[in-house]
XYZ file of N, CA and C in Angstrom:
141
model
N -107.472 212.585 93.999
C -108.856 212.290 93.643
C -109.372 211.242 94.634
N -110.525 211.518 95.213
C -111.092 210.571 96.172
C -111.977 209.555 95.451
N -112.304 208.480 96.169
C -113.061 207.377 95.565
C -114.374 207.848 94.938
N -115.094 208.711 95.601
C -116.375 209.196 95.064
C -116.168 209.946 93.750
N -115.099 210.707 93.648
C -114.812 211.432 92.409
C -114.444 210.472 91.281
N -113.699 209.437 91.616
C -113.325 208.433 90.614
C -114.569 207.735 90.084
N -115.461 207.325 90.981
C -116.700 206.665 90.562
C -117.540 207.583 89.685
N -117.648 208.840 90.060
C -118.432 209.800 89.274
C -117.819 209.982 87.886
N -116.506 210.042 87.808
C -115.831 210.197 86.519
C -116.041 208.971 85.636
N -115.955 207.790 86.227
C -116.196 206.560 85.463
C -117.620 206.551 84.923
N -118.594 206.872 85.769
C -119.989 206.876 85.331
C -120.223 207.908 84.235
N -119.516 209.003 84.290
C -119.677 210.053 83.286
C -119.031 209.653 81.959
N -117.841 209.094 81.996
C -117.055 208.856 80.789
C -117.215 207.466 80.186
N -117.613 206.486 80.969
C -117.662 205.113 80.475
C -118.603 204.916 79.290
N -119.812 205.451 79.295
C -120.685 205.244 78.134
C -120.053 205.711 76.817
N -119.411 206.858 76.828
C -118.746 207.357 75.623
C -117.574 206.459 75.248
N -116.787 206.065 76.225
C -115.627 205.223 75.952
C -116.048 203.876 75.375
N -117.122 203.303 75.891
C -117.623 202.024 75.368
C -118.080 202.191 73.922
N -118.744 203.292 73.633
C -119.264 203.522 72.285
C -118.161 203.817 71.273
N -117.112 204.490 71.708
C -116.110 204.986 70.763
C -114.795 204.214 70.752
N -114.526 203.414 71.780
C -113.227 202.758 71.887
C -113.404 201.247 72.028
N -113.157 200.511 70.957
C -113.357 199.056 70.995
C -112.568 198.354 72.103
N -111.382 198.816 72.405
C -110.584 198.198 73.461
C -111.237 198.333 74.827
N -111.815 199.488 75.084
C -112.519 199.708 76.352
C -113.764 198.835 76.402
N -114.514 198.795 75.300
C -115.725 197.967 75.242
C -115.388 196.505 75.498
N -114.337 196.002 74.857
C -113.944 194.609 75.049
C -113.520 194.344 76.488
N -112.784 195.278 77.083
C -112.363 195.132 78.476
C -113.568 195.046 79.408
N -114.533 195.935 79.220
C -115.731 195.938 80.065
C -116.505 194.635 79.892
N -116.677 194.193 78.654
C -117.415 192.950 78.409
C -116.719 191.754 79.051
N -115.402 191.677 78.932
C -114.667 190.576 79.575
C -114.802 190.642 81.093
N -114.767 191.847 81.629
C -114.829 192.029 83.075
C -116.174 191.602 83.648
N -117.269 191.940 82.976
C -118.596 191.629 83.514
C -119.138 190.285 83.054
N -118.483 189.655 82.087
C -119.025 188.416 81.518
C -119.150 187.298 82.542
N -118.312 187.290 83.557
C -118.409 186.232 84.560
C -119.610 186.413 85.488
N -120.243 187.567 85.446
C -121.388 187.845 86.304
C -122.727 187.673 85.604
N -122.722 187.597 84.269
C -123.964 187.543 83.514
C -123.970 186.379 82.545
N -125.135 185.794 82.335
C -125.308 184.725 81.362
C -125.339 185.341 79.965
N -124.549 184.801 79.036
C -124.609 185.323 77.664
C -126.023 185.204 77.094
N -126.398 186.121 76.256
C -127.750 186.167 75.691
C -128.113 184.857 75.007
N -127.168 184.252 74.284
C -127.482 183.005 73.578
C -127.848 181.901 74.562
N -127.116 181.797 75.663
C -127.444 180.787 76.679
C -128.790 181.088 77.315
N -129.051 182.350 77.584
C -130.307 182.756 78.200
C -131.478 182.409 77.291
N -131.344 182.747 76.008
C -132.416 182.470 75.049
C -132.667 180.975 74.901
N -131.613 180.160 74.941
C -131.760 178.711 74.799
C -132.583 178.114 75.941
N -132.511 178.709 77.107
C -133.255 178.197 78.261
C -134.757 178.358 78.084
N -135.172 179.288 77.224
C -136.591 179.564 77.052
C -137.132 179.103 75.707
N -136.329 178.362 74.965
C -136.803 177.818 73.681
C -137.645 176.583 73.881
């Protein structure tokens, strides 16, 4: 499987996996959390 096929498969399957598999959802959230401000922190900045 080449890189483009892997990316396409992830894009196709990830939404379902996030919705149906708590372990996958938690993994994704932990992985991206360092790149995004949590909603509570974001909201506090505009209060």
